[in-house]
Short mmCIF file of C-alpha atoms and ligand atoms in Angstrom, two decimals:
data_model
loop_
_atom_site.label_atom_id
_atom_site.label_comp_id
_atom_site.label_asym_id
_atom_site.label_seq_id
_atom_site.Cartn_x
_atom_site.Cartn_y
_atom_site.Cartn_z
CA UNK Y 1 154.55 98.33 111.11
CA UNK Y 2 152.77 96.07 114.01
CA UNK Y 3 153.77 97.14 117.28
CA UNK Y 4 155.51 94.40 119.40
CA UNK Y 5 153.15 92.96 122.27
CA UNK Y 6 154.25 90.16 124.15
CA UNK Y 7 151.16 88.24 123.93
CA UNK Y 8 152.23 85.42 126.21
CA UNK Y 9 153.50 87.82 128.77
CA UNK Y 10 149.92 89.06 128.82
CA UNK Y 11 148.35 86.13 129.28
CA UNK Y 12 150.61 85.08 131.97
CA UNK Y 13 150.54 88.22 133.92
CA UNK Y 14 146.39 88.58 133.98
CA UNK Y 15 145.61 85.40 135.02
CA UNK Y 16 149.15 85.01 137.73
CA UNK Y 17 146.61 85.37 140.78
CA UNK Y 18 143.43 85.04 139.41
CA UNK Y 19 141.20 82.59 141.40
CA UNK Y 20 138.07 81.47 140.15
CA UNK Y 21 135.58 78.77 140.57
CA UNK Y 22 131.87 78.04 141.31
CA UNK Y 23 130.88 81.38 142.93
CA UNK Y 24 127.99 80.29 145.28
CA UNK Y 25 127.43 82.30 148.93
CA UNK Y 26 130.54 84.71 147.86
CA UNK Y 27 132.78 81.56 148.21
CA UNK Y 28 135.02 80.17 145.23
CA UNK Y 29 134.06 76.02 144.68
CA UNK Y 30 135.02 73.01 142.97
CA UNK Y 31 132.60 71.44 141.16
CA UNK Y 32 130.80 68.96 144.02
CA UNK Y 33 131.91 65.62 141.37
CA UNK Y 34 135.24 67.33 140.99
CA UNK Y 35 135.12 68.08 137.29
CA UNK Y 36 137.07 70.58 135.61
CA UNK Y 37 137.10 72.09 132.12
CA UNK Y 38 139.55 74.41 129.97
CA UNK Y 39 138.65 78.05 128.66
CA UNK Y 40 140.72 78.71 125.70
CA UNK Y 41 142.07 81.82 123.50
CA UNK Y 42 139.87 81.65 120.51
CA UNK Y 43 143.14 83.85 118.87
CA UNK Y 44 145.70 81.09 119.70
CA UNK Y 45 144.39 77.96 120.96
CA UNK Y 46 145.89 78.29 124.03
CA UNK Y 47 144.60 77.05 127.37
CA UNK Y 48 143.90 80.10 129.36
CA UNK Y 49 142.52 78.65 132.64
CA UNK Y 50 141.01 75.07 133.89
CA UNK Y 51 137.88 76.04 136.02
CA UNK Y 52 135.60 73.80 137.66
CA UNK Y 53 132.62 72.37 135.53
CA UNK Y 54 129.62 73.13 137.40
CA UNK Y 55 126.92 69.79 137.42
CA UNK Y 56 123.27 69.29 138.85
CA UNK Y 57 124.40 69.50 142.56
CA UNK Y 58 126.27 72.74 141.98
CA UNK Y 59 122.74 74.15 140.37
CA UNK Y 60 121.00 73.18 143.29
CA UNK Y 61 123.61 74.47 145.51
CA UNK Y 62 123.44 77.81 143.92
CA UNK Y 63 119.43 77.80 143.81
CA UNK Y 64 119.53 77.10 147.62
CA UNK Y 65 121.90 80.19 148.31
CA UNK Y 66 119.86 82.43 146.18
CA UNK Y 67 117.00 81.29 147.39
CA UNK Y 68 117.91 81.78 151.08
CA UNK Y 69 119.51 85.29 150.47
CA UNK Y 70 116.33 86.54 148.45
CA UNK Y 71 114.21 87.47 151.83
CA UNK Y 72 116.77 90.10 153.25
CA UNK Y 73 118.14 91.49 150.12
CA UNK Y 74 114.45 92.35 149.20
CA UNK Y 75 114.00 94.00 152.27
CA UNK Y 76 117.07 96.29 151.92
CA UNK Y 77 115.86 99.61 151.23
CA UNK Y 78 116.09 100.47 147.48
CA UNK Y 79 119.04 103.08 147.95
CA UNK Y 80 121.07 100.83 149.46
CA UNK Y 81 120.98 98.33 147.06
CA UNK Y 82 121.69 101.23 144.58
CA UNK Y 83 124.63 102.06 146.28
CA UNK Y 84 125.80 98.68 145.94
CA UNK Y 85 125.21 98.36 142.14
CA UNK Y 86 127.06 101.78 141.62
CA UNK Y 87 130.07 100.39 143.62
CA UNK Y 88 130.31 97.78 141.49
CA UNK Y 89 129.86 99.87 138.22
CA UNK Y 90 132.70 102.35 139.62
CA UNK Y 91 134.89 99.24 140.16
CA UNK Y 92 134.74 97.66 136.91
CA UNK Y 93 135.65 101.33 135.45
CA UNK Y 94 138.80 101.23 137.62
CA UNK Y 95 139.80 97.91 136.47
CA UNK Y 96 138.35 98.51 133.08
CA UNK Y 97 141.99 97.39 131.43
CA UNK Y 98 141.80 93.88 133.27
CA UNK Y 99 138.29 93.31 132.81
CA UNK Y 100 139.13 93.88 128.60
CA UNK Y 101 142.20 92.06 128.81
CA UNK Y 102 140.57 88.71 130.08
CA UNK Y 103 137.39 89.60 127.75
CA UNK Y 104 139.73 90.00 124.68
CA UNK Y 105 141.92 86.89 125.96
CA UNK Y 106 138.60 84.49 125.82
CA UNK Y 107 136.37 86.03 123.29
CA UNK Y 108 138.94 87.39 120.81
CA UNK Y 109 137.24 90.99 120.11
CA UNK Y 110 139.94 93.84 119.94
CA UNK Y 111 140.87 95.08 122.54
CA UNK Y 112 139.27 98.62 122.20
CA UNK Y 113 135.83 97.24 121.76
CA UNK Y 114 136.52 94.99 124.99
CA UNK Y 115 137.23 98.32 126.57
CA UNK Y 116 133.89 99.90 124.99
CA UNK Y 117 131.99 96.60 126.64
CA UNK Y 118 133.09 96.72 129.89
CA UNK Y 119 131.88 100.77 129.93
CA UNK Y 120 128.89 99.68 128.38
CA UNK Y 121 128.56 97.01 131.12
CA UNK Y 122 128.85 98.92 133.75
CA UNK Y 123 126.13 101.84 132.80
CA UNK Y 124 123.85 98.88 133.12
CA UNK Y 125 124.26 98.77 136.49
CA UNK Y 126 124.38 102.53 137.33
CA UNK Y 127 121.24 102.93 135.13
CA UNK Y 128 119.34 100.44 137.33
CA UNK Y 129 120.71 101.46 140.26
CA UNK Y 130 118.73 104.78 139.75
CA UNK Y 131 115.32 102.45 138.69
CA UNK Y 132 115.57 100.89 141.93
CA UNK Y 133 115.14 104.20 143.35
CA UNK Y 134 112.11 104.77 141.22
CA UNK Y 135 109.63 101.34 141.37
CA UNK Y 136 107.04 102.80 141.84
CA UNK Y 137 103.10 101.66 142.58
CA UNK Y 138 99.75 102.91 142.14
CA UNK Y 139 96.84 104.32 143.99
CA UNK Y 140 93.64 103.94 141.69
CA UNK Y 141 90.22 105.32 142.47
CA UNK Y 142 87.92 102.90 143.59
CA UNK Y 143 83.85 103.25 142.96
CA UNK Y 144 82.63 102.84 146.17
CA UNK Y 145 83.63 104.86 148.93
CA UNK Y 146 84.69 102.10 151.46
CA UNK Y 147 87.17 100.94 149.44
CA UNK Y 148 90.74 101.46 148.36
CA UNK Y 149 92.77 100.23 145.43
CA UNK Y 150 96.56 99.53 145.90
CA UNK Y 151 99.21 98.26 143.25
CA UNK Y 152 102.35 97.20 144.64
CA UNK Y 153 105.48 96.07 142.62
CA UNK Y 154 107.52 93.29 143.89
CA UNK Y 155 110.54 91.60 142.82
CA UNK Y 156 109.82 88.18 140.98
CA UNK Y 157 111.83 86.31 143.20
CA UNK Y 158 115.27 84.08 142.35
CA UNK Y 159 116.42 84.89 138.66
CA UNK Y 160 118.16 82.34 136.38
CA UNK Y 161 120.48 84.44 133.94
CA UNK Y 162 121.92 82.80 130.75
CA UNK Y 163 124.21 84.50 128.32
CA UNK Y 164 125.83 84.21 125.05
CA UNK Y 165 129.95 84.15 124.55
CA UNK Y 166 129.75 87.28 122.31
CA UNK Y 167 129.34 90.13 124.91
CA UNK Y 168 130.09 88.44 127.93
CA UNK Y 169 130.02 91.27 130.39
CA UNK Y 170 127.50 93.57 129.32
CA UNK Y 171 124.71 90.77 128.57
CA UNK Y 172 125.26 89.60 131.87
CA UNK Y 173 124.92 93.11 133.31
CA UNK Y 174 121.92 94.34 131.38
CA UNK Y 175 120.28 91.00 133.45
CA UNK Y 176 121.64 91.58 136.95
CA UNK Y 177 121.58 95.46 137.07
CA UNK Y 178 117.87 95.03 137.04
CA UNK Y 179 117.47 92.07 138.65
CA UNK Y 180 119.39 93.29 141.96
CA UNK Y 181 117.56 96.70 141.80
CA UNK Y 182 114.24 95.50 142.05
CA UNK Y 183 115.39 92.87 144.88
CA UNK Y 184 115.87 89.75 142.99
CA UNK Y 185 118.73 87.35 143.89
CA UNK Y 186 120.57 85.87 140.66
CA UNK Y 187 121.88 82.10 139.69
CA UNK Y 188 124.66 83.39 136.54
CA UNK Y 189 125.15 80.95 133.77
CA UNK Y 190 127.87 82.21 131.58
CA UNK Y 191 128.26 81.02 127.97
CA UNK Y 192 130.90 77.84 127.98
CA UNK Y 193 133.67 80.03 125.80
CA UNK Y 194 133.51 82.87 128.07
CA UNK Y 195 133.09 82.32 131.62
CA UNK Y 196 136.03 84.03 132.90
CA UNK Y 197 134.39 87.96 132.61
CA UNK Y 198 131.86 86.70 134.31
CA UNK Y 199 133.39 85.14 137.35
CA UNK Y 200 136.02 88.42 137.48
CA UNK Y 201 132.49 90.35 137.94
CA UNK Y 202 132.04 87.92 141.08
CA UNK Y 203 135.05 88.89 142.70
CA UNK Y 204 133.86 92.63 142.14
CA UNK Y 205 130.53 92.06 143.53
CA UNK Y 206 132.24 90.70 147.03
CA UNK Y 207 134.44 93.48 146.83
CA UNK Y 208 131.63 96.07 146.27
CA UNK Y 209 129.62 94.34 149.86
CA UNK Y 210 127.20 92.32 148.19
CA UNK Y 211 125.91 89.57 150.77
CA UNK Y 212 126.45 85.83 149.91
CA UNK Y 213 124.00 84.24 147.94
CA UNK Y 214 122.68 87.34 145.98
CA UNK Y 215 124.97 86.64 142.80
CA UNK Y 216 125.91 83.48 142.26
CA UNK Y 217 127.80 82.55 138.67
CA UNK Y 218 127.87 78.83 137.83
CA UNK Y 219 130.50 78.05 135.08
CA UNK Y 220 129.94 74.59 133.00
CA UNK Y 221 130.75 72.96 129.98
CA UNK Y 222 127.35 71.59 129.29
CA UNK Y 223 123.85 73.72 130.34
CA UNK Y 224 121.49 70.71 130.54
CA UNK Y 225 122.32 70.07 134.34
CA UNK Y 226 121.77 73.50 134.95
CA UNK Y 227 118.88 74.32 132.62
CA UNK Y 228 117.05 70.76 134.50
CA UNK Y 229 117.89 72.20 137.60
CA UNK Y 230 116.19 75.31 137.29
CA UNK Y 231 113.34 74.66 135.46
CA UNK Y 232 112.37 71.84 137.57
CA UNK Y 233 112.89 74.05 140.46
CA UNK Y 234 109.49 76.10 142.02
CA UNK Y 235 111.87 78.56 143.66
CA UNK Y 236 113.36 79.68 140.78
CA UNK Y 237 110.42 82.48 139.39
CA UNK Y 238 112.41 84.03 136.56
CA UNK Y 239 114.61 83.00 133.42
CA UNK Y 240 116.33 85.86 131.42
CA UNK Y 241 117.92 84.74 128.26
CA UNK Y 242 120.23 85.90 125.96
CA UNK Y 243 121.24 83.67 123.10
CA UNK Y 244 120.04 81.84 119.68
CA UNK Y 245 116.35 81.54 118.90
CA UNK Y 246 117.13 77.84 118.68
CA UNK Y 247 117.91 77.46 122.57
CA UNK Y 248 115.30 80.01 122.95
CA UNK Y 249 112.47 77.64 121.76
CA UNK Y 250 113.54 75.26 123.86
CA UNK Y 251 113.59 77.02 127.14
CA UNK Y 252 109.76 78.09 126.37
CA UNK Y 253 109.10 74.64 126.05
CA UNK Y 254 110.91 73.33 129.19
CA UNK Y 255 108.97 76.45 131.24
CA UNK Y 256 105.75 74.96 130.81
CA UNK Y 257 106.63 72.27 133.57
CA UNK Y 258 106.64 75.05 136.43
CA UNK Y 259 105.40 78.09 134.68
CA UNK Y 260 108.41 80.74 134.92
CA UNK Y 261 108.32 83.84 133.50
CA UNK Y 262 110.76 84.59 130.29
CA UNK Y 263 112.59 87.03 129.16
CA UNK Y 264 114.30 86.02 125.81
CA UNK Y 265 116.73 87.73 123.83
CA UNK Y 266 117.54 85.81 120.53
CA UNK Y 267 118.71 86.08 117.26
CA UNK Y 268 118.45 88.74 114.21
CA UNK Y 269 118.50 89.32 110.56
CA UNK Y 270 118.97 92.97 110.41
CA UNK Y 271 118.32 94.76 107.22
CA UNK Y 272 120.21 97.93 106.57
CA UNK Y 273 118.62 99.91 104.21
CA UNK Y 274 120.72 102.95 102.04
CA UNK Y 275 118.24 105.02 100.25
CA UNK Y 276 119.46 107.16 97.23
CA UNK Y 277 119.33 110.50 99.25
CA UNK Y 278 121.43 109.15 102.05
CA UNK Y 279 124.45 110.93 103.28
CA UNK Y 280 127.35 108.74 101.88
CA UNK Y 281 129.81 109.14 104.33
CA UNK Y 282 127.41 108.56 107.00
CA UNK Y 283 126.17 105.58 105.52
CA UNK Y 284 129.51 103.65 104.73
CA UNK Y 285 130.70 104.84 108.40
CA UNK Y 286 127.26 103.34 109.65
CA UNK Y 287 127.61 100.23 107.66
CA UNK Y 288 131.10 99.47 108.43
CA UNK Y 289 130.40 99.77 112.64
CA UNK Y 290 127.42 97.84 112.57
CA UNK Y 291 128.86 94.83 110.32
CA UNK Y 292 132.11 94.39 111.53
CA UNK Y 293 132.03 95.28 115.40
CA UNK Y 294 132.88 91.80 117.44
CA UNK Y 295 134.01 90.54 113.44
CA UNK Y 296 130.26 90.69 113.04
CA UNK Y 297 128.93 88.54 115.95
CA UNK Y 298 126.57 90.81 117.42
CA UNK Y 299 122.71 90.32 117.54
CA UNK Y 300 122.12 93.59 116.01
CA UNK Y 301 124.65 93.64 113.46
CA UNK Y 302 123.46 94.18 109.69
CA UNK Y 303 123.18 91.28 107.83
CA UNK Y 304 121.48 92.51 104.81
CA UNK Y 305 122.58 95.34 103.37
CA UNK Y 306 120.17 97.02 100.69
CA UNK Y 307 121.28 100.00 98.69
CA UNK Y 308 119.16 101.66 96.14
CA UNK Y 309 120.31 101.86 92.58
CA UNK Y 310 120.97 105.35 92.68
CA UNK Y 311 123.54 105.24 95.28
CA UNK Y 312 124.35 101.77 94.77
CA UNK Y 313 128.02 101.95 92.76
CA UNK Y 314 129.26 104.92 95.00
CA UNK Y 315 128.52 103.15 98.14
CA UNK Y 316 129.90 99.64 97.23
CA UNK Y 317 132.88 101.37 96.25
CA UNK Y 318 133.30 103.70 99.05
CA UNK Y 319 132.39 100.51 101.64
CA UNK Y 320 134.48 98.44 99.88
CA UNK Y 321 137.45 100.55 100.10
CA UNK Y 322 137.32 100.85 104.02
CA UNK Y 323 136.43 97.37 104.74
CA UNK Y 324 139.32 96.25 102.56
CA UNK Y 325 141.59 98.52 104.66
CA UNK Y 326 140.47 96.64 107.80
CA UNK Y 327 143.48 94.66 109.57
CA UNK Y 328 142.67 91.20 110.68
CA UNK Y 329 144.47 89.83 114.12
CA UNK Y 330 144.84 89.01 117.71
CA UNK Y 331 142.35 91.59 119.33
CA UNK Y 332 145.44 92.26 121.91
CA UNK Y 333 147.15 93.72 118.88
CA UNK Y 334 146.33 97.68 119.18
CA UNK Y 335 146.21 97.75 115.09
CA UNK Y 336 143.68 95.07 114.84
CA UNK Y 337 140.07 95.58 113.73
CA UNK Y 338 138.70 92.10 113.34
CA UNK Y 339 139.62 89.25 115.59
CA UNK Y 340 139.06 85.63 115.28
CA UNK Y 341 135.52 83.90 115.15
CA UNK Y 342 134.49 82.14 118.13
CA UNK Y 343 135.26 78.97 117.08
CA UNK Y 344 135.30 76.61 113.69
CA UNK Y 345 131.63 76.30 113.45
CA UNK Y 346 131.36 79.68 113.41
CA UNK Y 347 134.22 79.87 111.05
CA UNK Y 348 132.27 77.16 108.69
CA UNK Y 349 129.36 79.00 108.62
CA UNK Y 350 130.97 81.87 107.26
CA UNK Y 351 132.24 79.95 104.55
CA UNK Y 352 129.23 78.34 103.69
CA UNK Y 353 127.39 81.76 103.32
CA UNK Y 354 130.16 83.18 100.85
CA UNK Y 355 130.27 79.85 99.01
CA UNK Y 356 126.56 79.78 98.34
CA UNK Y 357 126.45 83.67 97.49
CA UNK Y 358 129.13 83.09 94.95
CA UNK Y 359 127.62 79.97 93.52
CA UNK Y 360 123.91 81.85 93.10
CA UNK Y 361 125.88 85.09 91.20
CA UNK Y 362 127.12 87.12 93.96
CA UNK Y 363 130.44 89.19 93.09
CA UNK Y 364 133.59 89.24 95.19
CA UNK Y 365 134.33 92.47 96.45
CA UNK Y 366 136.86 92.08 98.73
CA UNK Y 367 138.12 89.39 101.37
CA UNK Y 368 136.60 85.95 100.87
CA UNK Y 369 138.69 83.66 102.54
CA UNK Y 370 140.18 82.95 105.78
CA UNK Y 371 143.57 84.58 106.80
CA UNK Y 372 146.70 82.36 105.42
CA UNK Y 373 147.77 79.78 107.23
CA UNK Y 374 150.86 80.74 108.91
CA UNK Y 375 148.89 83.99 110.44
CA UNK Y 376 146.17 81.69 111.45
CA UNK Y 377 147.02 79.38 114.23
CA UNK Y 378 143.17 78.21 115.05
CA UNK Y 379 141.83 78.75 111.72
CA UNK Y 380 139.11 80.84 113.18
CA UNK Y 381 140.21 84.38 111.18
CA UNK Y 382 138.31 85.59 108.30
CA UNK Y 383 138.95 88.22 106.14
CA UNK Y 384 136.58 90.87 105.87
CA UNK Y 385 134.50 90.29 103.45
CA UNK Y 386 132.19 92.39 100.55
CA UNK Y 387 129.71 90.74 98.25
CA UNK Y 388 128.19 92.66 95.21
CA UNK Y 389 124.78 91.83 93.81
CA UNK Y 390 123.89 89.36 96.26
CA UNK Y 391 120.08 88.61 96.42
CA UNK Y 392 117.42 88.15 99.07
CA UNK Y 393 117.10 84.04 98.40
CA UNK Y 394 120.55 83.63 99.44
CA UNK Y 395 121.90 81.92 102.84
CA UNK Y 396 123.85 85.00 103.52
CA UNK Y 397 120.12 87.04 103.44
CA UNK Y 398 118.26 84.03 105.19
CA UNK Y 399 120.57 83.36 107.86
CA UNK Y 400 122.11 85.20 110.69
CA UNK Y 401 125.82 85.11 109.14
CA UNK Y 402 127.27 85.88 112.57
CA UNK Y 403 130.80 86.77 110.88
CA UNK Y 404 132.66 89.89 108.75
CA UNK Y 405 130.34 89.34 105.56
CA UNK Y 406 128.59 91.70 104.35
CA UNK Y 407 126.13 91.39 101.33
CA UNK Y 408 124.92 94.34 99.07
CA UNK Y 409 121.40 94.00 97.54
CA UNK Y 410 120.34 96.61 95.59
CA UNK Y 411 116.83 97.54 95.25
CA UNK Y 412 114.67 99.94 93.40
CA UNK Y 413 112.08 101.92 95.78
CA UNK Y 414 111.28 102.09 99.48
CA UNK Y 415 108.05 99.53 99.07
CA UNK Y 416 110.76 97.16 97.94
CA UNK Y 417 113.15 97.56 100.65
CA UNK Y 418 110.31 97.55 103.34
CA UNK Y 419 109.27 94.16 101.80
CA UNK Y 420 112.33 92.24 101.68
CA UNK Y 421 113.51 93.90 105.01
CA UNK Y 422 110.61 92.49 106.83
CA UNK Y 423 110.72 89.02 104.94
CA UNK Y 424 112.41 87.13 107.53
CA UNK Y 425 111.16 85.68 110.88
CA UNK Y 426 113.21 87.68 112.84
CA UNK Y 427 112.74 91.09 114.27
CA UNK Y 428 115.49 92.39 116.55
CA UNK Y 429 116.98 95.53 114.78
CA UNK Y 430 116.69 97.38 111.42
CA UNK Y 431 118.60 100.31 110.40
CA UNK Y 432 118.10 103.18 107.60
CA UNK Y 433 119.95 105.66 106.36
CA UNK Y 434 117.70 108.98 104.43
CA UNK Y 435 118.20 112.71 104.55
CA UNK Y 436 114.22 112.83 104.23
CA UNK Y 437 112.32 113.51 107.51
CA UNK Y 438 109.23 112.19 106.26
CA UNK Y 439 110.81 108.76 104.79
CA UNK Y 440 112.44 108.44 108.65
CA UNK Y 441 108.82 108.13 110.13
CA UNK Y 442 107.25 106.23 107.30
CA UNK Y 443 109.53 103.40 107.17
CA UNK Y 444 110.47 103.38 110.72
CA UNK Y 445 106.60 102.91 111.48
CA UNK Y 446 106.58 99.90 108.88
CA UNK Y 447 109.62 98.28 109.83
CA UNK Y 448 108.36 94.87 112.04
CA UNK Y 449 111.64 95.55 114.30
CA UNK Y 450 112.36 96.53 118.04
CA UNK Y 451 115.12 98.76 117.53
CA UNK Y 452 115.37 101.16 114.61
CA UNK Y 453 118.62 103.02 113.78
CA UNK Y 454 117.46 105.68 111.62
CA UNK Y 455 121.03 107.42 110.64
CA UNK Y 456 122.16 105.86 113.57
CA UNK Y 457 123.92 102.44 113.47
CA UNK Y 458 124.67 102.29 117.55
CA UNK Y 459 121.18 101.93 118.96
CA UNK Y 460 122.19 99.94 122.10
CA UNK Y 461 122.23 102.13 124.90
CA UNK Y 462 121.23 101.70 128.98
CA UNK Y 463 118.74 104.20 128.60
CA UNK Y 464 116.60 102.75 125.74
CA UNK Y 465 114.63 99.54 125.55
CA UNK Y 466 116.29 96.88 123.85
CA UNK Y 467 114.71 93.75 122.70
CA UNK Y 468 113.11 92.08 119.39
CA UNK Y 469 109.62 90.99 118.07
CA UNK Y 470 108.73 88.15 116.19
CA UNK Y 471 111.30 85.20 116.47
CA UNK Y 472 113.80 87.54 118.22
CA UNK Y 473 112.65 87.55 121.26
CA UNK Y 474 110.20 88.29 124.36
CA UNK Y 475 110.50 91.87 126.67
CA UNK Y 476 112.95 94.23 127.00
CA UNK Y 477 116.12 94.86 128.50
CA UNK Y 478 117.46 98.45 129.36
CA UNK Y 479 115.37 101.75 129.40
CA UNK Y 480 113.00 102.57 132.23
CA UNK Y 481 111.00 99.25 131.11
CA UNK Y 482 113.88 97.08 131.82
CA UNK Y 483 113.14 96.52 135.57
CA UNK Y 484 109.64 95.45 135.00
CA UNK Y 485 110.91 92.41 133.85
CA UNK Y 486 111.80 91.39 137.50
CA UNK Y 487 108.85 92.67 139.18
CA UNK Y 488 105.63 91.41 139.78
CA UNK Y 489 102.37 93.51 140.15
CA UNK Y 490 100.43 92.94 143.07
CA UNK Y 491 96.87 94.37 143.64
CA UNK Y 492 95.81 94.84 147.30
CA UNK Y 493 92.15 95.76 147.94
CA UNK Y 494 91.62 97.45 150.91
CA UNK Y 495 88.45 98.13 152.51
CA UNK Y 496 88.31 100.68 155.13
P1 NAP T 1 123.46 79.84 122.60
O1 NAP T 1 124.25 78.76 121.90
O2 NAP T 1 121.61 79.74 122.38
O3 NAP T 1 123.70 80.06 123.98
C1 NAP T 1 123.55 81.06 125.00
C2 NAP T 1 123.67 80.68 125.91
O4 NAP T 1 122.95 79.64 126.56
C3 NAP T 1 124.91 79.70 126.85
O5 NAP T 1 125.32 80.17 127.98
C4 NAP T 1 124.81 78.05 126.39
O6 NAP T 1 125.39 77.24 127.12
C5 NAP T 1 123.21 78.59 126.98
N1 NAP T 1 122.54 77.21 126.51
C6 NAP T 1 122.83 76.50 125.62
N2 NAP T 1 121.79 75.44 125.19
C7 NAP T 1 120.89 75.29 126.39
C8 NAP T 1 120.28 74.80 126.97
N3 NAP T 1 119.37 73.52 126.59
N4 NAP T 1 119.60 75.04 128.36
C9 NAP T 1 120.01 76.00 129.10
N5 NAP T 1 120.72 76.88 128.42
C10 NAP T 1 121.67 76.56 127.20
O7 NAP T 1 123.98 80.88 121.70
P2 NAP T 1 125.63 81.66 121.65
O8 NAP T 1 125.66 80.77 120.45
O9 NAP T 1 126.13 81.82 122.76
O10 NAP T 1 124.95 83.14 121.08
C11 NAP T 1 124.66 83.66 119.85
C12 NAP T 1 123.65 83.83 119.81
O11 NAP T 1 123.00 84.76 120.51
C13 NAP T 1 123.33 84.36 118.14
O12 NAP T 1 121.91 84.01 117.76
C14 NAP T 1 122.82 85.99 118.53
O13 NAP T 1 122.26 86.75 117.87
C15 NAP T 1 122.10 85.63 119.77
N6 NAP T 1 122.29 87.16 120.94
C16 NAP T 1 121.28 87.93 121.05
C17 NAP T 1 121.42 89.14 121.59
C18 NAP T 1 120.02 90.20 122.12
O14 NAP T 1 120.15 90.81 123.05
N7 NAP T 1 119.04 89.55 121.34
C19 NAP T 1 122.61 89.75 122.05
C20 NAP T 1 123.71 88.68 122.01
C21 NAP T 1 123.28 87.58 120.99
P3 NAP T 1 126.91 76.84 126.54
O15 NAP T 1 127.72 77.96 126.29
O16 NAP T 1 127.23 76.01 127.68
O17 NAP T 1 126.37 75.94 125.76
#
């Protein structure tokens, strides 16, 4: 039986004392032109908050604030910057329940996943606090006795950080952690659908003692005024963007104007390969986790599930049994595994992919429809779906579905699996399950992806470099290299 949860009461209590605005210089401001926009709950359609809608003048004010704060922040000893980052991480963990509730309310993911994201998001601040203290230079042997060669690493400067709605906290801290650790200041632009998670973090930065102007957060319903402001302004030295490949392409073009450094974490089309010799239980569990986390709305989620013919029937049966048992519902209900999709266009894409697959010969093993109307107030809930005998030419294999749809594609041998897996312009993450250690190396080395999970469906962690090749992006976030994206290398030639 579904436990009783008073959803309206949770929403009211969460936002009763909430104070959000455009966050500049540690102040909560209205938009200069007085505009506002609403943030809605994708599970109910209810308005959660009405907040200021930043325009060009607000973006400019944020750049001014970040630029003014830069000299003192970058001059602060790294240990002090690290202490403040650790303090925000500790506050995030202390307030995890509140932060997770806000996330579920505005994004829709099940509360357990939102809690997990807050912990994951905090880990980037802790990790990069450590890295702040390890920004080393070099002294290189010169080829003349009266010369010394020194290599310094210095903060890039003011950074604009643009994040998507699917991981409203972690995508932000994965950028803010290294930027602040390196000594940069930041202007953050959260997605229109999920600004509250970011703004709530603003309060924690104030509480942790961050000086005014170091972190600025600009909620907006239209990204273009913000985008124009940062690309036109010479003082913004770096853009870090996570989102669609389509928008990434626009940002690369825009960056030509004032030659910005760019980091781009873009879309994926992850293959998930199950070889005949895989541990079936582990492969099924892995595929469930990879495919259905956040209702399939993750950039590294399995998009194409290739299953070798010798294990195909057993995998399809065990996988479908698990999927059919998943519970779709409001993310605040403790037994929900699958929340709503973010909006109707996302729902329509899922429907288009399913219909296209069925029209081209796939068979439906479970799901395939939206939830019935009485349980689907926003029409964005989709039942987790498994499609058998899908093929590589279907939309569901060609495009990132970004929804709870798992196409199973049978394959014959290792060569075919690798060829099909690589046959995409994207190269973010790939997975395979096998017990053969030689195959682990053979396949991992040939897959053209930035992240490979071999018998591991959850590779994301602050300690590892995250990022894609091909049209999935430029640069890496996390790991020991993550901070390099926010550092310039300066060469000092010294005659003595
Ligand atoms: P999106 O439409 O590209 O938006 C991402 C962010 O960019 C939002 O804040 C959006 O603002 C902003 N934006 C849109 N157009 C812009 C422009 N012309 N100039 C400046 N900013 C602009 O992506 P999304 O739908 O939110 O996110 C889903 C996509 O992100 C998927 O493709 C997914 O694979 C990808 N993703 C990648 C990673 C990774 O690490 N590689 C991680 C998560 C998600 P508005 O919200 O105001 O439009």
